[in-house]
Coordinates of C-alpha atoms and ligand atoms in Angstrom, one line a residue:
X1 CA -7.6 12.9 11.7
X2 CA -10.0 10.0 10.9
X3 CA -12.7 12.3 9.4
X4 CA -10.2 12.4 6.5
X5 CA -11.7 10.6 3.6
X6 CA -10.7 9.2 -0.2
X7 CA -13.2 11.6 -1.4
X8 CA -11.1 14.6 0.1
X9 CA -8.1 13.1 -1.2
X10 CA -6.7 16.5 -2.5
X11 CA -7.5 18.7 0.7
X12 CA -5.9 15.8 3.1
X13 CA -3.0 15.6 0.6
X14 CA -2.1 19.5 0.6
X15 CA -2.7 19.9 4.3
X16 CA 0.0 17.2 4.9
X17 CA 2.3 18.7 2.7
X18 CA 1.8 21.8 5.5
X19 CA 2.8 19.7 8.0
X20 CA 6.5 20.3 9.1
X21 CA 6.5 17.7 11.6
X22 CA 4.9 15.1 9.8
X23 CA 7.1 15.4 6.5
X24 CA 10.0 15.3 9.0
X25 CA 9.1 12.1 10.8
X26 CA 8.1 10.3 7.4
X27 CA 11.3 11.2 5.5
X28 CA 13.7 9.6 8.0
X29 CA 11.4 6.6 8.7
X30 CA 11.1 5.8 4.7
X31 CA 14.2 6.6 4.4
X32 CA 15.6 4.2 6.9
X33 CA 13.2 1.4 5.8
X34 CA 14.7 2.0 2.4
X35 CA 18.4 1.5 2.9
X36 CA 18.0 -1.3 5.2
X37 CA 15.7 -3.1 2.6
X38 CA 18.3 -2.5 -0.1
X39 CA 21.1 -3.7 2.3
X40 CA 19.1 -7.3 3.4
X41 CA 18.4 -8.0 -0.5
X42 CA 21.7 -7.1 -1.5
X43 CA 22.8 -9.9 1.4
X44 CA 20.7 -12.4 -0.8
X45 CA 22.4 -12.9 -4.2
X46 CA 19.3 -15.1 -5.9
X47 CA 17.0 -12.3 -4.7
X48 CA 15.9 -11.1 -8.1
X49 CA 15.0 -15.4 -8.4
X50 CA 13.1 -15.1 -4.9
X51 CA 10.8 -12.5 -6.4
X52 CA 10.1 -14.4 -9.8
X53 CA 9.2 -17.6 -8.2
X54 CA 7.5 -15.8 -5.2
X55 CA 5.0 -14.4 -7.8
X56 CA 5.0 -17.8 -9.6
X57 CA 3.7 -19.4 -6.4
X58 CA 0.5 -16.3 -6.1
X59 CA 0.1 -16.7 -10.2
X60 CA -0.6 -20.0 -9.7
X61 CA -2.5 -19.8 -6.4
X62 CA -4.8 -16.9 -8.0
X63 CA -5.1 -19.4 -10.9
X64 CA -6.9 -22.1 -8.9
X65 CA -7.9 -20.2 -5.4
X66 CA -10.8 -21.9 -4.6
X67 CA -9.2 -25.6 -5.1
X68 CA -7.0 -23.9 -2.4
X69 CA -9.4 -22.6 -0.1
X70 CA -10.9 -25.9 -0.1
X71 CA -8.0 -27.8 0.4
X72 CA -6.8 -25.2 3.2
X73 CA -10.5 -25.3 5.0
X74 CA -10.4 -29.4 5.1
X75 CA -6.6 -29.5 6.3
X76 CA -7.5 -26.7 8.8
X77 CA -10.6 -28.0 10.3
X78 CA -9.3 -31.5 10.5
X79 CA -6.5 -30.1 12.6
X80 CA -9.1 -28.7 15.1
X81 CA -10.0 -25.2 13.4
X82 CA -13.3 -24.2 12.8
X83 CA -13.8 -22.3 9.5
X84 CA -15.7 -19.4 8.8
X85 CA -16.9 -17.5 5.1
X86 CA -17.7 -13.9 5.0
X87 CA -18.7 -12.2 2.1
X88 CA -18.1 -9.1 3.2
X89 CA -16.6 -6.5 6.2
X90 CA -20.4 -6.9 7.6
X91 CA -20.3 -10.9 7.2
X92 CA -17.1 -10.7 9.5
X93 CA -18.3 -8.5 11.8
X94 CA -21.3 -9.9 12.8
X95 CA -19.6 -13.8 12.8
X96 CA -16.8 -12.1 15.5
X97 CA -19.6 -10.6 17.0
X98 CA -21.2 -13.6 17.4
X99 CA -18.5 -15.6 18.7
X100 CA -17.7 -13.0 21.4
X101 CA -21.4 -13.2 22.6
X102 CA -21.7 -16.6 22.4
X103 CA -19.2 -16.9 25.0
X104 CA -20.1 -13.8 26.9
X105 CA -17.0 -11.6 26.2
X106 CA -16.1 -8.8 27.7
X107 CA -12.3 -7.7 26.6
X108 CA -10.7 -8.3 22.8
X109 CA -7.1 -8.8 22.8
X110 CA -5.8 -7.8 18.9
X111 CA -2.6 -8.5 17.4
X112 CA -1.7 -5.7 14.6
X113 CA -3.9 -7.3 11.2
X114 CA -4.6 -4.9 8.0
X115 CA -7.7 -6.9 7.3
X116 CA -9.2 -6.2 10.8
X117 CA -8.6 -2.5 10.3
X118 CA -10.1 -3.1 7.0
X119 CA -13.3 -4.4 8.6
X120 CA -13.2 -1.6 11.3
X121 CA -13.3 -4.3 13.8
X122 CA -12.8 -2.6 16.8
X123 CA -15.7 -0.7 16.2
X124 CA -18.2 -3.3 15.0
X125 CA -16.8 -4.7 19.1
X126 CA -17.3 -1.8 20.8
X127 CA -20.8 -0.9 19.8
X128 CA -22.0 -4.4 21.2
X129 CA -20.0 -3.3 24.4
X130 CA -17.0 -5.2 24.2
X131 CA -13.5 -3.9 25.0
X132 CA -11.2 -4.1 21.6
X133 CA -7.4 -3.4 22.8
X134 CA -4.8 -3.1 20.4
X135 CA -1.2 -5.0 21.7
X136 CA 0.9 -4.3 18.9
X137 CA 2.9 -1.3 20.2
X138 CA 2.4 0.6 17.1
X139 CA -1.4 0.0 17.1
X140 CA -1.6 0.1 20.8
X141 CA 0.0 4.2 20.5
X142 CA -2.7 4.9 17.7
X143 CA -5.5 3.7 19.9
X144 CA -4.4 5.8 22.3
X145 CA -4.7 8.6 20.2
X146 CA -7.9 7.7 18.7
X147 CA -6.2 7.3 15.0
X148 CA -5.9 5.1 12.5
X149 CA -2.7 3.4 11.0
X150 CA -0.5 5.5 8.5
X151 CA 1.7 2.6 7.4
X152 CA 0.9 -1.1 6.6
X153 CA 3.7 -2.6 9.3
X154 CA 4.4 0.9 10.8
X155 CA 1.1 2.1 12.1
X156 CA 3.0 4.7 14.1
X157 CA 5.2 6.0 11.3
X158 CA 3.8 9.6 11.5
X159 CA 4.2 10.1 15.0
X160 CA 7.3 11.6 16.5
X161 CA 9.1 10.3 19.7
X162 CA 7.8 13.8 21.7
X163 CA 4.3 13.4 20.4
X164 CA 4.4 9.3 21.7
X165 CA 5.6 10.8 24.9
X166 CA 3.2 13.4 25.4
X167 CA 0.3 10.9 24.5
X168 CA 1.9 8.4 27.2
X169 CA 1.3 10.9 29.9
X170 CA -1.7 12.6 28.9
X171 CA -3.3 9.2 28.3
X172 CA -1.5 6.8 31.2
X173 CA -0.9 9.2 33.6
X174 CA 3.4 8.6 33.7
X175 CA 5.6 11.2 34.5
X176 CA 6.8 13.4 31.6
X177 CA 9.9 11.3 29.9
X178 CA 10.8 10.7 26.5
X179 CA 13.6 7.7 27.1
X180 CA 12.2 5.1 24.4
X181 CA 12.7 1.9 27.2
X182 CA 10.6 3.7 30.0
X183 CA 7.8 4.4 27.1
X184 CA 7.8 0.4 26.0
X185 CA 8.2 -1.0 29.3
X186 CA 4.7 1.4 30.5
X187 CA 2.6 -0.3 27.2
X188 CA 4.3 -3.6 28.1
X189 CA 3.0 -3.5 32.0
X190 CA -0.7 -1.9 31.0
X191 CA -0.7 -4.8 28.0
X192 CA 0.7 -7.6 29.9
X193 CA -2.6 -7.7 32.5
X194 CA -5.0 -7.2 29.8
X195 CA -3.3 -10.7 28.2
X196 CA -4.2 -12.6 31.1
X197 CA -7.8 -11.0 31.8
X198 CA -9.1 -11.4 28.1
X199 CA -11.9 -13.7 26.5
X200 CA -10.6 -14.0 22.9
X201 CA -7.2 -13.0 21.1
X202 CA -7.7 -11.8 17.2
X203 CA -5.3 -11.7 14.6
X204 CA -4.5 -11.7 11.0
X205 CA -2.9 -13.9 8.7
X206 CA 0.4 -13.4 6.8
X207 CA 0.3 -16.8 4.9
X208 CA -2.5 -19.7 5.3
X209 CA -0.9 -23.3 3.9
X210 CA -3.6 -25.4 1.8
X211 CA -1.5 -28.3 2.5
X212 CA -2.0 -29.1 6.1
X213 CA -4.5 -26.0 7.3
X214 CA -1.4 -24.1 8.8
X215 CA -1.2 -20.4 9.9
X216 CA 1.7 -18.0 10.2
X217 CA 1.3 -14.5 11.7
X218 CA 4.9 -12.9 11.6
X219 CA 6.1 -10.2 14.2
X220 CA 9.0 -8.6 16.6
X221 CA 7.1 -8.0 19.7
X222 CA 5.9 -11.4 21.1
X223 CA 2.2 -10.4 21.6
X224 CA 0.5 -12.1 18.8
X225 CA 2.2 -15.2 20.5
X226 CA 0.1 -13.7 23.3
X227 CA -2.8 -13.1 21.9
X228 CA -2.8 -16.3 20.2
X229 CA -2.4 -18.5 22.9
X230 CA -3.5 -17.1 26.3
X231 CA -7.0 -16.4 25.5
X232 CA -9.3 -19.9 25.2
X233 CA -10.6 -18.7 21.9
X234 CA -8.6 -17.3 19.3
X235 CA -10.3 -15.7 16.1
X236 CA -8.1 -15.3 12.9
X237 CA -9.1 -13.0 10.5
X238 CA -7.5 -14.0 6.8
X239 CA -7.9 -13.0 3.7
X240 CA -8.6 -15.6 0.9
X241 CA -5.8 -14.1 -1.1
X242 CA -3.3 -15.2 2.0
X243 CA -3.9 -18.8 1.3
X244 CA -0.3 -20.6 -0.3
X245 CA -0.8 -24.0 -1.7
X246 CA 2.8 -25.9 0.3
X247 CA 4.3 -25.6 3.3
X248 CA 7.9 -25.1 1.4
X249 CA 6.7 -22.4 -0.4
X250 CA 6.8 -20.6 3.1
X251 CA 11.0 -20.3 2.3
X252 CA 10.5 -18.3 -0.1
X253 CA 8.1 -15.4 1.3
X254 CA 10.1 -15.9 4.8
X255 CA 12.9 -14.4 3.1
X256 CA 11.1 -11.9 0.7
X257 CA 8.8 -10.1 3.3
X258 CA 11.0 -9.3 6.6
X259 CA 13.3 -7.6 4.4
X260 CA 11.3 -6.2 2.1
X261 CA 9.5 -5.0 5.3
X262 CA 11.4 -3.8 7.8
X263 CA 15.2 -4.6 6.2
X264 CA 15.3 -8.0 8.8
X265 CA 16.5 -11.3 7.5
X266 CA 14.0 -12.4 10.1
X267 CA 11.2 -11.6 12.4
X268 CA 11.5 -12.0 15.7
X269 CA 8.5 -14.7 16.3
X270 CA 7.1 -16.7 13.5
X271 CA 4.0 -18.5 14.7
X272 CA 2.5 -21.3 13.1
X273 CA -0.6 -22.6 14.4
X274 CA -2.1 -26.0 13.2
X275 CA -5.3 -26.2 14.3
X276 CA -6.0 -26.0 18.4
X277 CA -4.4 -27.3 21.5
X278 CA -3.7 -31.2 21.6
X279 CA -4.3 -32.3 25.0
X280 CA -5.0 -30.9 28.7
X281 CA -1.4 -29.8 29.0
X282 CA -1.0 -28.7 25.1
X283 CA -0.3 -25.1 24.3
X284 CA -1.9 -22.7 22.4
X285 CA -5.9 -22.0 22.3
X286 CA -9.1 -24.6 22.8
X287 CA -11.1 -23.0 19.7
X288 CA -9.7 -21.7 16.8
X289 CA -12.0 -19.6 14.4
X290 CA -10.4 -18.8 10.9
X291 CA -12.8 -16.3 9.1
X292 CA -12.2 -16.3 5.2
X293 CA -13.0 -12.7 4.6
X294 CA -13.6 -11.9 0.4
X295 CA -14.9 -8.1 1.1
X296 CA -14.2 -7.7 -2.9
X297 CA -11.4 -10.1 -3.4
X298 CA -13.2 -12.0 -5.9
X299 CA -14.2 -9.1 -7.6
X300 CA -10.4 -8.2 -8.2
X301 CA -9.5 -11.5 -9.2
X302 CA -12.0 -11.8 -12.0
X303 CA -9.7 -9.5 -14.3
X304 CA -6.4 -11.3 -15.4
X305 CA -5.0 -7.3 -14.7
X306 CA -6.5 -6.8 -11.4
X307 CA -6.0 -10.0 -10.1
X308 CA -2.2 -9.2 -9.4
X309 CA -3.4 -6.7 -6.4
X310 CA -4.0 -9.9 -4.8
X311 CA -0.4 -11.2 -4.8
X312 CA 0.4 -8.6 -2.4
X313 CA 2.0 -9.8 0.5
X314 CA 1.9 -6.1 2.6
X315 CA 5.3 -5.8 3.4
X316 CA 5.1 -1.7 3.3
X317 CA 8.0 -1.9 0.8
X318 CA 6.6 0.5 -2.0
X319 CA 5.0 2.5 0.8
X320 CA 8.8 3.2 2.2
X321 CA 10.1 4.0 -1.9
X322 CA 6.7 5.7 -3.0
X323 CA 7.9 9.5 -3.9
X324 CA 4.2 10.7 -3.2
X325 CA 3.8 8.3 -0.1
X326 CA 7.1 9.8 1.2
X327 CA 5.6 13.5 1.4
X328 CA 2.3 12.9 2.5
X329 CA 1.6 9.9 4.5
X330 CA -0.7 7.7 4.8
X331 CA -3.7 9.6 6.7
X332 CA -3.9 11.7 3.3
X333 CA -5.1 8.4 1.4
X334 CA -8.4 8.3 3.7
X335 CA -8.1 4.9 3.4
X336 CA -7.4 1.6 5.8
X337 CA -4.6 0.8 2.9
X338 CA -2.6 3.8 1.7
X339 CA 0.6 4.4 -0.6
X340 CA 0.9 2.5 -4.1
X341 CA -0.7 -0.4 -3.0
X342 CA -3.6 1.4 -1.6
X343 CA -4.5 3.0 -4.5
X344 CA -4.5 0.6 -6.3
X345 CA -6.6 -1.6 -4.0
X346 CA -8.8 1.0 -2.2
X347 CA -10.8 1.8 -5.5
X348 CA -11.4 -2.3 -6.1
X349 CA -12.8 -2.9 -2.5
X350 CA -14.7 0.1 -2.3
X351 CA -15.4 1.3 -5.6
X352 CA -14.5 4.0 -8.6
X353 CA -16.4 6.3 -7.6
X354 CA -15.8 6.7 -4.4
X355 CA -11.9 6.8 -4.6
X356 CA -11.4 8.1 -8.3
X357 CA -8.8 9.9 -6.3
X358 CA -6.3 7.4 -5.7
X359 CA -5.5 6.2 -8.6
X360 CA -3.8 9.4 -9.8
X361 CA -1.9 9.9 -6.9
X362 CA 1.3 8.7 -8.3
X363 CA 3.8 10.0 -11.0
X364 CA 4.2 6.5 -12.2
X365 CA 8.0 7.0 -11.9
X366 CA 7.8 2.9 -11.2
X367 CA 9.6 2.5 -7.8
X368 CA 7.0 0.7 -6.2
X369 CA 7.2 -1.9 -8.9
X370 CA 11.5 -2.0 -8.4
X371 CA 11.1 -3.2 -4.7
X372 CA 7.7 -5.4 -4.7
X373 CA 9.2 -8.8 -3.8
X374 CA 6.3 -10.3 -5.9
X375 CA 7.2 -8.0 -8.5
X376 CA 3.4 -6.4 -8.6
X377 CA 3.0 -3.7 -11.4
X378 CA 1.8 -1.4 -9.4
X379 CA 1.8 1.5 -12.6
X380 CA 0.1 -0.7 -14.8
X381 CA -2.8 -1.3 -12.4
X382 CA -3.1 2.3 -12.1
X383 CA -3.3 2.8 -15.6
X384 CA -5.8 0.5 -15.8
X385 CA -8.1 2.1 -12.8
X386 CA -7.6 5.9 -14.3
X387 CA -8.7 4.0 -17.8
X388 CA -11.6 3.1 -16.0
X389 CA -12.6 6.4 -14.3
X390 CA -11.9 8.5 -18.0
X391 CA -13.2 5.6 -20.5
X392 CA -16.5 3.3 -18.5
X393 CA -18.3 2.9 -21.3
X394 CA -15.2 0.6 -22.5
X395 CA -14.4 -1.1 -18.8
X396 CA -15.4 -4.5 -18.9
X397 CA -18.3 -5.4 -16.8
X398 CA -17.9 -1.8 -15.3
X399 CA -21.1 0.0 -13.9
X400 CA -19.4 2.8 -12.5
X401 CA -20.0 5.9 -13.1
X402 CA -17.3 8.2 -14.6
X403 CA -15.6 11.1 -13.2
X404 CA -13.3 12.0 -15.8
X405 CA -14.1 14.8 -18.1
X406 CA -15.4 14.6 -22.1
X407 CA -12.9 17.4 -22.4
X408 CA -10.0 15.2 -20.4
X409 CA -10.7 12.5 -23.1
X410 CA -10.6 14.7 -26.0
X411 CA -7.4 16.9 -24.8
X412 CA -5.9 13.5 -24.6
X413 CA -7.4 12.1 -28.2
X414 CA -5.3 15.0 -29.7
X415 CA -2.0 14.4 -27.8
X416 CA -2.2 11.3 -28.7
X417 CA -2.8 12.2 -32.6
X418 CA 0.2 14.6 -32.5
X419 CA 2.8 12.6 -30.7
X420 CA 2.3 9.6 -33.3
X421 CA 2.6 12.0 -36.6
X422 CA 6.3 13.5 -36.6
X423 CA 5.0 16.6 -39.2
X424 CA 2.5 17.6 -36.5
X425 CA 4.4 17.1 -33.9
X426 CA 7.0 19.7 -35.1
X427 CA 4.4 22.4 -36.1
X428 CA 2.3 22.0 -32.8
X429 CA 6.0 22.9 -31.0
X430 CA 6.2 25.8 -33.8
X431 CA 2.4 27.0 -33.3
X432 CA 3.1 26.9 -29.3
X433 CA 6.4 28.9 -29.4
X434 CA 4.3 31.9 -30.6
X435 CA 1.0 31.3 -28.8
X436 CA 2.6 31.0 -25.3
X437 CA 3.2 34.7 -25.1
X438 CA -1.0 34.8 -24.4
X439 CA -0.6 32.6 -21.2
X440 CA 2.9 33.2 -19.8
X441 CA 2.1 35.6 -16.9
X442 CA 5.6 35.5 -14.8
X443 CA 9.3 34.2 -16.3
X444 CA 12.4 33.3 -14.0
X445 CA 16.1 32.6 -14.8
X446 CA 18.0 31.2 -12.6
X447 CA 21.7 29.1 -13.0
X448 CA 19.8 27.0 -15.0
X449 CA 18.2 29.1 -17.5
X450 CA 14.9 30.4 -17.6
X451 CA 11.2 29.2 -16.4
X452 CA 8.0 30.0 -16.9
X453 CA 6.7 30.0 -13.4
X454 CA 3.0 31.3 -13.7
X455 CA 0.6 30.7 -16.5
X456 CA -2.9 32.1 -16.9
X457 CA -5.9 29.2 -16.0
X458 CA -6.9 26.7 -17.0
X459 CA -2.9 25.3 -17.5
X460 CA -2.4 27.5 -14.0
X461 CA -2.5 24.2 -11.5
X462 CA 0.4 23.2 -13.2
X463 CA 2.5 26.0 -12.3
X464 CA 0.6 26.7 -8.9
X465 CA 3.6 23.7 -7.7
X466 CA 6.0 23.5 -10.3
X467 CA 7.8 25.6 -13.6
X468 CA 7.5 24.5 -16.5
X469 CA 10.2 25.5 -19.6
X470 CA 9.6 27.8 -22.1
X471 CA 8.8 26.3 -25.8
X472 CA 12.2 27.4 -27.4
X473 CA 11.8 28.5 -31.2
X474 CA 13.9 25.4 -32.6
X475 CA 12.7 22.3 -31.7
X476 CA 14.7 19.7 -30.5
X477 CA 14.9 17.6 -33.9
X478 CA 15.4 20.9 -35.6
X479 CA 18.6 21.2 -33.2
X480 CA 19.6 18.0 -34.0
X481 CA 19.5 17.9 -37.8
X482 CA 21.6 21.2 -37.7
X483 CA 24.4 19.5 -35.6
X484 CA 24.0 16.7 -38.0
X485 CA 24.3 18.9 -40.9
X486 CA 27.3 21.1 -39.4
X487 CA 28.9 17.6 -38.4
X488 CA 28.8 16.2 -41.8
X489 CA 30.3 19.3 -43.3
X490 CA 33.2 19.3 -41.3
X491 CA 34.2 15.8 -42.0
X492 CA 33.5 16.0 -46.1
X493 CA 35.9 19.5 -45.1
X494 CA 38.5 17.2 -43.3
X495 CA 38.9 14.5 -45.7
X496 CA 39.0 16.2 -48.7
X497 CA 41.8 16.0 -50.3
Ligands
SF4_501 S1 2.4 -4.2 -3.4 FE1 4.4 -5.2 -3.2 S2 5.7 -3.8 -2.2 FE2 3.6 -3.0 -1.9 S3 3.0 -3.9 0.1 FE3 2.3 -5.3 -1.5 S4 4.0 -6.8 -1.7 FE4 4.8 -5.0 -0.6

């Protein structure tokens, strides 16, 4: 599973689409997510209002991030945290890496963060020796299975309750059960003793204040309050996209993200940390590390277009609605982020050419736009990345190098041309009723009338997954002006006298 890589983009996607089991587990986990994310922002009536001033607030915080980041690293560190800069995944590594030597240790306790995975943390910790264990119970199943996460808040997604069970005995020795509360209460007694044995707890970030150096992680399981406070040193991994300039503008993405995420009007445990403990018989840890990771960030928000990727707030929503997403998962994607917003940001972190994949793996039918509570337009950035890949002499600032096809660009040239000159377009239907006796290889009629379902290459991929209809002899608009015509007659025929 995690040989699978954006470069094999295609092969990944069409062996999922084999997978019975798979396509069974995603359609009624999407599918759920869906209709209880429809049914928690129906329960909000100035929802539509949430999402405009929601991507007001990340506008404006894009528009001056690094007064922000300042502002957040001063409140922060004045509060106790110490604050960290890494330029990159390696940058963060090594700085964790650091840390953990520094104060010789030996077992990693990790609440469920995107931006570690993004990293590859855990293996960065365990080639210097150190245990990295995953205590989200999502994360903590994939471990076990030595995969990586299919969904942004639903690592598990892919995974069936007979496949979790099997894992659970092949892996922790139970006996063979697949009752759900005997499953969570095994991971909750092997997690539970790793809490109180480990060094240092690491988490994300779902929202970094500016105004007083806050943190809030959101969850439903309790163990990033675990993580976050048992250990003595706690390492927070954020993003500098996740910084939010006030502490009220927290209402408004505490409503937006639970229920665009999971359908909840709240998570279960919202913890805000301000800096460390305060006193001998304070709570929470006695360091607190906040790494500001930018691993491409600034990159993206150099481009007023790109820029938007980093509003995202990863609730999973446009995962859950993605047509594409829905069929094939998110291992297919080969990438740490899959889905809409994946590829979209998977290209910008780790270039064009490596994942000139993604960006095309959508039919731009816009759903992922209609549930992003920051109202992201997620087609528009694609267009924009498959402008790049097929026109890179005309990107801005672009080195890449392109992947599209000279004859891509020209095939388009002349659509183009034909679409916008009515005369043309009519004769190019006209010239293709009569040449597509030379490609048609195989018709079928069904209730609906008749397909073409195979044509000869190069137009053959098209029909290798779907028909296509024949080019009838009249046009449309040829059609039309005839019922027009007939039309007309028959009234001058009525009211003549
Ligand atoms: S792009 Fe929008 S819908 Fe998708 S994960 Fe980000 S915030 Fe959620």
């Amino acid at each position: 599973m995690n040989h699978l890589t954006t470069e094999t983009f295609d092969a990944n996607a069409r062996a999922a689409l084999q997978d019975v089991q798979l396509r069974g587990a995603l359609r009624q986990a999407t599918s759920l997510f869906g209709k209880r994310r429809l049914a928690a922002a129906q329960s909000l009536p100035d929802w539509e209002e949430l999402r405009t001033q929601a991507r007001r607030i990340k506008d404006e915080t894009l528009l001056h991030l690094d007064q922000y980041l300042e502002e957040f690293t001063a409140n922060a560190e004045s509060a106790g945290a110490r604050i960290h800069w890494a330029r990159d995944a390696a940058e963060a590594n090594e700085i964790v890496k650091r840390l953990a030597r520094e104060r010789a240790a030996r077992l990693v306790v990790k609440s469920k963060s995107m931006t570690t995975e993004e990293i590859h943390l855990n293996a960065a910790l365990e080639a210097e020796g150190i245990e990295a264990l995953e205590t989200d119970l999502g994360e903590y199943i994939i471990q076990l299975a030595g995969e990586t996460p299919s969904h942004i808040i639903a690592p598990a997604i892919h995974k069936t309750r007979h496949q979790i069970a099997a894992l659970f005995v092949e892996k922790l020795g139970i006996a063979p059960t697949d009752d759900i509360p005997t499953l969570t209460i095994t991971a909750r007694r092997v997690l539970r003793e790793k809490f109180g044995a480990a060094d240092i707890g690491v988490s994300g970030v779902n929202f970094g204040v500016a105004e007083t150096g806050t943190i809030l992680i959101l969850e439903n399981e309790g163990n990033i309050r675990l993580t976050t406070s048992l250990p003595k040193t706690h390492i927070a991994v954020m993003g500098i996209e996740k910084v939010i300039p006030r502490f009220a503008d927290l209402e408004v993405f505490l409503k937006l993200l639970p229920r665009s995420g999971t359908g909840q009007h709240l998570t279960a445990y919202q913890s805000l940390i301000t800096g460390t403990k305060r006193g001998r018989d304070g709570e929470g840890p006695d360091e607190l590390h906040i790494i500001l990771l930018d691993n491409g960030r600034s990159r993206m928000l150099a481009h007023p277009t790109t820029r938007q990727s980093l509003a995202c707030i990863r609730c999973g929503a446009c995962l859950n609605a993605c047509p594409v997403y829905q069929q094939i998962g998110g291992h297919a994607y080969g990438s740490v982020y899959p889905g809409p917003i994946g590829a979209v940001i998977t290209p910008q972190l780790i270039g064009l050419n490596k994942a000139a994949k993604l960006p095309y793996a959508s039919s731009l039918c816009g759903a992922c736009r209609e549930v992003c509570p920051v109202k992201i337009d997620i087609p528009d950035l694609l267009l924009h990345l498959r402008a790049q890949i097929t026109e890179p002499q005309k990107a801005e600032g672009s080195k890449q190098k392109a992947s599209g096809s000279r004859a891509e660009s020209f095939s388009f040239k002349l659509w183009a041309a034909i679409m916008t000159r009515p005369r043309c377009y009519e004769f190019s239907g006209k010239l293709g009723h009569l040449l597509q006796r030379f490609v048609v290889r195989q018709n079928r009629i069904d209730e609906v009338g008749r397909f073409v379902s195979w044509v000869a290459p190069p137009l053959a991929a098209w029909t290798a997954s779907r028909d296509l209809r024949p080019i009838e002899s009249k046009s449309f608009r040829r059609q039309w002006r005839e019922s027009r015509s007939s039309t007309v007659t028959e009234e001058a025929a009525e009211t003549r006298p």
